[in-house]
PDB file of C-alpha atoms in Angstrom:
ATOM      1  CA  UNK A 210     216.640 196.233  18.669  1.00 44.00           C
ATOM      2  CA  UNK A 211     219.369 198.644  20.267  1.00 46.00           C
ATOM      3  CA  UNK A 212     216.402 200.681  22.356  1.00 42.00           C
ATOM      4  CA  UNK A 213     215.084 197.142  23.872  1.00 49.00           C
ATOM      5  CA  UNK A 214     218.582 195.988  25.703  1.00 47.00           C
ATOM      6  CA  UNK A 215     217.962 199.264  28.080  1.00 44.00           C
ATOM      7  CA  UNK A 216     214.451 198.820  28.645  1.00 46.00           C
ATOM      8  CA  UNK A 217     214.718 195.061  29.487  1.00 41.00           C
ATOM      9  CA  UNK A 218     217.727 195.704  31.871  1.00 39.00           C
ATOM     10  CA  UNK A 219     215.561 198.410  33.255  1.00 40.00           C
ATOM     11  CA  UNK A 220     212.149 196.138  33.640  1.00 40.00           C
ATOM     12  CA  UNK A 221     214.552 193.412  34.927  1.00 39.00           C
ATOM     13  CA  UNK A 222     216.016 195.666  37.791  1.00 39.00           C
ATOM     14  CA  UNK A 223     212.303 196.897  38.873  1.00 41.00           C
ATOM     15  CA  UNK A 224     210.991 193.306  39.006  1.00 38.00           C
ATOM     16  CA  UNK A 225     214.262 192.070  40.938  1.00 41.00           C
ATOM     17  CA  UNK A 226     213.670 195.119  43.442  1.00 43.00           C
ATOM     18  CA  UNK A 227     209.917 194.236  43.674  1.00 40.00           C
ATOM     19  CA  UNK A 228     210.484 190.466  44.682  1.00 42.00           C
ATOM     20  CA  UNK A 229     213.204 191.538  46.910  1.00 44.00           C
ATOM     21  CA  UNK A 230     211.292 193.623  49.291  1.00 42.00           C
ATOM     22  CA  UNK A 231     209.479 191.131  50.952  1.00 44.00           C
ATOM     23  CA  UNK A 232     212.609 189.354  52.020  1.00 40.00           C
ATOM     24  CA  UNK A 233     214.106 192.231  53.358  1.00 39.00           C
ATOM     25  CA  UNK A 234     211.039 193.313  55.323  1.00 39.00           C
ATOM     26  CA  UNK A 235     211.321 190.178  57.047  1.00 39.00           C
ATOM     27  CA  UNK A 236     214.790 190.503  58.042  1.00 36.00           C
ATOM     28  CA  UNK A 237     214.642 194.345  59.493  1.00 42.00           C
ATOM     29  CA  UNK A 238     211.727 196.377  59.971  1.00 43.00           C
ATOM     30  CA  UNK A 239     213.933 199.630  60.276  1.00 47.00           C
ATOM     31  CA  UNK A 240     215.174 198.762  56.317  1.00 46.00           C
ATOM     32  CA  UNK A 241     211.744 199.015  54.643  1.00 49.00           C
ATOM     33  CA  UNK A 242     210.302 202.214  53.394  1.00 53.00           C
ATOM     34  CA  UNK A 243     206.697 201.839  54.297  1.00 68.00           C
ATOM     35  CA  UNK A 244     204.367 204.104  52.087  1.00 79.00           C
ATOM     36  CA  UNK A 245     202.971 206.702  54.587  1.00 86.00           C
ATOM     37  CA  UNK A 246     199.256 207.193  53.950  1.00 90.00           C
ATOM     38  CA  UNK A 247     197.698 209.866  56.465  1.00 92.00           C
ATOM     39  CA  UNK A 248     194.350 208.734  58.301  1.00 95.00           C
ATOM     40  CA  UNK A 249     191.717 211.314  56.866  1.00 92.00           C
ATOM     41  CA  UNK A 250     190.376 213.518  59.840  1.00 95.00           C
ATOM     42  CA  UNK A 251     186.905 212.200  59.649  1.00 96.00           C
ATOM     43  CA  UNK A 252     188.333 208.340  59.979  1.00 96.00           C
ATOM     44  CA  UNK A 253     190.627 209.593  62.952  1.00 97.00           C
ATOM     45  CA  UNK A 254     187.337 210.858  64.636  1.00 97.00           C
ATOM     46  CA  UNK A 255     185.499 207.594  64.152  1.00 97.00           C
ATOM     47  CA  UNK A 256     188.516 205.537  65.151  1.00 97.00           C
ATOM     48  CA  UNK A 257     188.529 207.605  68.583  1.00 98.00           C
ATOM     49  CA  UNK A 258     184.677 207.489  68.960  1.00 98.00           C
ATOM     50  CA  UNK A 259     184.898 203.325  68.098  1.00 97.00           C
ATOM     51  CA  UNK A 260     187.799 203.292  70.950  1.00 98.00           C
ATOM     52  CA  UNK A 261     185.116 204.724  73.119  1.00 98.00           C
ATOM     53  CA  UNK A 262     188.222 207.306  74.275  1.00 98.00           C
ATOM     54  CA  UNK A 263     187.371 208.902  77.820  1.00 97.00           C
ATOM     55  CA  UNK A 264     188.981 210.528  80.551  1.00 94.00           C
ATOM     56  CA  UNK A 265     192.113 208.348  81.996  1.00 96.00           C
ATOM     57  CA  UNK A 266     192.802 206.781  78.546  1.00 98.00           C
ATOM     58  CA  UNK A 267     196.572 206.256  77.369  1.00 98.00           C
ATOM     59  CA  UNK A 268     196.608 206.064  73.711  1.00 98.00           C
ATOM     60  CA  UNK A 269     199.459 204.269  71.234  1.00 98.00           C
ATOM     61  CA  UNK A 270     199.200 205.126  67.821  1.00 98.00           C
ATOM     62  CA  UNK A 271     201.504 202.522  65.950  1.00 96.00           C
ATOM     63  CA  UNK A 272     203.013 203.933  63.073  1.00 94.00           C
ATOM     64  CA  UNK A 273     201.840 207.470  63.917  1.00 96.00           C
ATOM     65  CA  UNK A 274     202.654 209.427  60.686  1.00 95.00           C
ATOM     66  CA  UNK A 275     202.371 212.951  60.951  1.00 96.00           C
ATOM     67  CA  UNK A 276     200.759 212.530  64.545  1.00 97.00           C
ATOM     68  CA  UNK A 277     197.209 213.328  63.772  1.00 97.00           C
ATOM     69  CA  UNK A 278     196.014 210.762  65.750  1.00 98.00           C
ATOM     70  CA  UNK A 279     197.431 211.027  69.037  1.00 98.00           C
ATOM     71  CA  UNK A 280     197.099 215.061  68.271  1.00 98.00           C
ATOM     72  CA  UNK A 281     193.220 214.438  68.043  1.00 98.00           C
ATOM     73  CA  UNK A 282     192.834 212.394  70.885  1.00 98.00           C
ATOM     74  CA  UNK A 283     194.632 214.794  73.422  1.00 98.00           C
ATOM     75  CA  UNK A 284     192.720 217.693  72.097  1.00 97.00           C
ATOM     76  CA  UNK A 285     189.224 216.532  71.916  1.00 97.00           C
ATOM     77  CA  UNK A 286     189.521 213.882  75.186  1.00 97.00           C
ATOM     78  CA  UNK A 287     192.422 215.387  77.332  1.00 97.00           C
ATOM     79  CA  UNK A 288     194.187 212.210  77.298  1.00 98.00           C
ATOM     80  CA  UNK A 289     197.908 211.612  77.191  1.00 98.00           C
ATOM     81  CA  UNK A 290     199.109 209.951  73.653  1.00 98.00           C
ATOM     82  CA  UNK A 291     201.904 208.271  72.232  1.00 98.00           C
ATOM     83  CA  UNK A 292     203.005 208.074  68.594  1.00 98.00           C
ATOM     84  CA  UNK A 293     205.756 205.700  67.754  1.00 97.00           C
ATOM     85  CA  UNK A 294     207.047 205.855  64.005  1.00 96.00           C
ATOM     86  CA  UNK A 295     210.146 204.481  62.489  1.00 94.00           C
ATOM     87  CA  UNK A 296     210.934 207.643  60.054  1.00 95.00           C
ATOM     88  CA  UNK A 297     212.590 210.395  61.953  1.00 96.00           C
ATOM     89  CA  UNK A 298     210.961 213.142  59.504  1.00 95.00           C
ATOM     90  CA  UNK A 299     207.765 212.014  60.218  1.00 96.00           C
ATOM     91  CA  UNK A 300     208.464 212.173  64.129  1.00 97.00           C
ATOM     92  CA  UNK A 301     209.624 215.708  63.731  1.00 97.00           C
ATOM     93  CA  UNK A 302     206.631 216.461  61.711  1.00 97.00           C
ATOM     94  CA  UNK A 303     204.461 215.299  64.322  1.00 98.00           C
ATOM     95  CA  UNK A 304     206.148 216.914  67.275  1.00 98.00           C
ATOM     96  CA  UNK A 305     205.478 220.396  64.992  1.00 98.00           C
ATOM     97  CA  UNK A 306     202.001 219.706  64.808  1.00 98.00           C
ATOM     98  CA  UNK A 307     201.647 218.905  68.230  1.00 98.00           C
ATOM     99  CA  UNK A 308     203.158 221.897  69.316  1.00 98.00           C
ATOM    100  CA  UNK A 309     201.131 223.976  66.873  1.00 98.00           C
ATOM    101  CA  UNK A 310     197.826 222.315  68.534  1.00 98.00           C
ATOM    102  CA  UNK A 311     198.909 223.322  71.976  1.00 98.00           C
ATOM    103  CA  UNK A 312     198.754 219.466  73.084  1.00 98.00           C
ATOM    104  CA  UNK A 313     202.921 219.390  73.665  1.00 94.00           C
ATOM    105  CA  UNK A 314     202.046 218.257  77.562  1.00 97.00           C
ATOM    106  CA  UNK A 315     199.878 215.387  76.413  1.00 98.00           C
ATOM    107  CA  UNK A 316     201.304 214.150  73.589  1.00 98.00           C
ATOM    108  CA  UNK A 317     204.601 212.627  72.842  1.00 98.00           C
ATOM    109  CA  UNK A 318     206.361 210.623  70.129  1.00 98.00           C
ATOM    110  CA  UNK A 319     209.290 208.289  69.712  1.00 98.00           C
ATOM    111  CA  UNK A 320     211.366 207.013  66.940  1.00 97.00           C
ATOM    112  CA  UNK A 321     211.053 203.745  67.685  1.00 96.00           C
ATOM    113  CA  UNK A 322     210.567 199.812  65.669  1.00 94.00           C
ATOM    114  CA  UNK A 323     206.813 199.302  66.895  1.00 90.00           C
ATOM    115  CA  UNK A 324     207.527 195.312  67.310  1.00 93.00           C
ATOM    116  CA  UNK A 325     210.453 196.713  70.147  1.00 94.00           C
ATOM    117  CA  UNK A 326     208.625 199.424  71.453  1.00 95.00           C
ATOM    118  CA  UNK A 327     206.967 199.137  74.874  1.00 96.00           C
ATOM    119  CA  UNK A 328     202.968 200.008  74.723  1.00 97.00           C
ATOM    120  CA  UNK A 329     202.005 197.988  77.588  1.00 96.00           C
ATOM    121  CA  UNK A 330     200.361 200.889  79.584  1.00 97.00           C
ATOM    122  CA  UNK A 331     197.948 201.664  76.707  1.00 98.00           C
ATOM    123  CA  UNK A 332     194.103 201.282  77.037  1.00 98.00           C
ATOM    124  CA  UNK A 333     193.940 202.236  73.247  1.00 98.00           C
ATOM    125  CA  UNK A 334     196.054 201.354  70.264  1.00 98.00           C
ATOM    126  CA  UNK A 335     195.552 202.546  67.121  1.00 98.00           C
ATOM    127  CA  UNK A 336     196.621 201.499  63.567  1.00 96.00           C
ATOM    128  CA  UNK A 337     197.066 202.201  60.112  1.00 94.00           C
ATOM    129  CA  UNK A 338     199.235 199.555  59.122  1.00 93.00           C
ATOM    130  CA  UNK A 339     199.878 197.100  55.990  1.00 92.00           C
ATOM    131  CA  UNK A 340     197.964 193.811  56.693  1.00 93.00           C
ATOM    132  CA  UNK A 341     200.937 191.614  56.929  1.00 93.00           C
ATOM    133  CA  UNK A 342     202.438 194.071  59.767  1.00 94.00           C
ATOM    134  CA  UNK A 343     198.873 193.632  61.642  1.00 94.00           C
ATOM    135  CA  UNK A 344     199.240 189.821  61.619  1.00 95.00           C
ATOM    136  CA  UNK A 345     202.569 189.985  62.799  1.00 93.00           C
ATOM    137  CA  UNK A 346     202.094 192.373  65.354  1.00 94.00           C
ATOM    138  CA  UNK A 347     198.628 190.882  67.018  1.00 94.00           C
ATOM    139  CA  UNK A 348     200.663 188.170  69.101  1.00 91.00           C
ATOM    140  CA  UNK A 349     201.954 191.164  70.910  1.00 93.00           C
ATOM    141  CA  UNK A 350     198.862 192.785  71.536  1.00 94.00           C
ATOM    142  CA  UNK A 351     196.943 189.847  72.803  1.00 90.00           C
ATOM    143  CA  UNK A 352     200.072 188.987  75.004  1.00 92.00           C
ATOM    144  CA  UNK A 353     201.295 192.411  76.429  1.00 94.00           C
ATOM    145  CA  UNK A 354     198.396 194.578  76.899  1.00 96.00           C
ATOM    146  CA  UNK A 355     195.880 194.302  79.678  1.00 95.00           C
ATOM    147  CA  UNK A 356     192.429 192.569  79.316  1.00 95.00           C
ATOM    148  CA  UNK A 357     190.038 195.417  78.061  1.00 96.00           C
ATOM    149  CA  UNK A 358     192.573 197.566  75.891  1.00 97.00           C
ATOM    150  CA  UNK A 359     190.674 198.705  72.733  1.00 98.00           C
ATOM    151  CA  UNK A 360     192.492 198.079  69.072  1.00 98.00           C
ATOM    152  CA  UNK A 361     191.506 200.043  66.439  1.00 98.00           C
ATOM    153  CA  UNK A 362     192.680 199.759  62.804  1.00 97.00           C
ATOM    154  CA  UNK A 363     192.124 201.733  59.840  1.00 97.00           C
ATOM    155  CA  UNK A 364     191.435 199.740  56.707  1.00 96.00           C
ATOM    156  CA  UNK A 365     193.012 196.427  57.437  1.00 96.00           C
ATOM    157  CA  UNK A 366     191.757 193.408  59.575  1.00 95.00           C
ATOM    158  CA  UNK A 367     193.591 191.231  61.761  1.00 95.00           C
ATOM    159  CA  UNK A 368     193.087 188.098  59.989  1.00 94.00           C
ATOM    160  CA  UNK A 369     190.907 185.308  61.704  1.00 94.00           C
ATOM    161  CA  UNK A 370     190.596 187.583  64.862  1.00 93.00           C
ATOM    162  CA  UNK A 371     186.818 188.600  64.325  1.00 94.00           C
ATOM    163  CA  UNK A 372     186.552 192.415  65.006  1.00 96.00           C
ATOM    164  CA  UNK A 373     183.445 193.326  67.751  1.00 96.00           C
ATOM    165  CA  UNK A 374     182.284 196.474  65.393  1.00 97.00           C
ATOM    166  CA  UNK A 375     183.250 197.286  61.997  1.00 97.00           C
ATOM    167  CA  UNK A 376     182.381 200.830  60.103  1.00 96.00           C
ATOM    168  CA  UNK A 377     182.792 201.554  56.566  1.00 96.00           C
ATOM    169  CA  UNK A 378     182.470 204.706  54.333  1.00 95.00           C
ATOM    170  CA  UNK A 379     183.669 206.027  51.294  1.00 95.00           C
ATOM    171  CA  UNK A 380     185.934 203.284  50.874  1.00 95.00           C
ATOM    172  CA  UNK A 381     187.512 203.329  54.336  1.00 97.00           C
ATOM    173  CA  UNK A 382     186.990 200.941  56.969  1.00 97.00           C
ATOM    174  CA  UNK A 383     187.602 200.903  60.649  1.00 98.00           C
ATOM    175  CA  UNK A 384     187.493 198.012  63.002  1.00 97.00           C
ATOM    176  CA  UNK A 385     187.609 197.197  66.631  1.00 98.00           C
ATOM    177  CA  UNK A 386     188.493 194.676  68.921  1.00 97.00           C
ATOM    178  CA  UNK A 387     189.239 194.246  72.880  1.00 96.00           C
ATOM    179  CA  UNK A 388     191.866 192.340  74.336  1.00 95.00           C
ATOM    180  CA  UNK A 389     190.126 189.308  76.128  1.00 89.00           C
ATOM    181  CA  UNK A 390     190.413 188.589  79.601  1.00 84.00           C
ATOM    182  CA  UNK A 391     192.320 184.998  78.867  1.00 68.00           C
ATOM    183  CA  UNK A 392     193.478 183.167  76.437  1.00 57.00           C
ATOM    184  CA  UNK A 393     193.619 183.723  72.429  1.00 60.00           C
ATOM    185  CA  UNK A 394     190.430 186.001  71.144  1.00 61.00           C
ATOM    186  CA  UNK A 395     187.948 184.077  69.278  1.00 57.00           C
ATOM    187  CA  UNK A 396     187.982 183.160  65.600  1.00 58.00           C
ATOM    188  CA  UNK A 397     185.837 184.386  62.856  1.00 53.00           C
TER     189      UNK A 397
END
């Protein structure tokens, strides 16, 4: 019996932390520790291909992590790209990666809250966010981006906003949407 009390207390503390996480997340994005999982390089390539990235595009990667998507876009297509991430460690890593790749002049990284950052000049937006964050961000994408802007998400969709294209390989999914000319995008 002596050994069960500490185990029970630890289990209850762990349960309380799990239950409190959604409430903390709803209060303030900057207080969450979002698990960083890098997008595999072949998926990065597919995301850029699906978005039809080309000369003159401006790419924003929301939740950019180590910067691999903006760096690949700059390197492969010669476009300007911006990575937004809340984690200062990821920003430093991304800046180092951009320097090593020789694309410093085309790529920049900003430590900002993706729900408050200005990305209105984007022609392509890339995401690899948790499903509830995609849904929370969706209305900003509809209202702040110009018609024709392409949005590509790794792994998670946008709820009832039907994607124009979907790609799947080895357990990875990529979705593509285009901001419509007017009004709310059609549901599934």
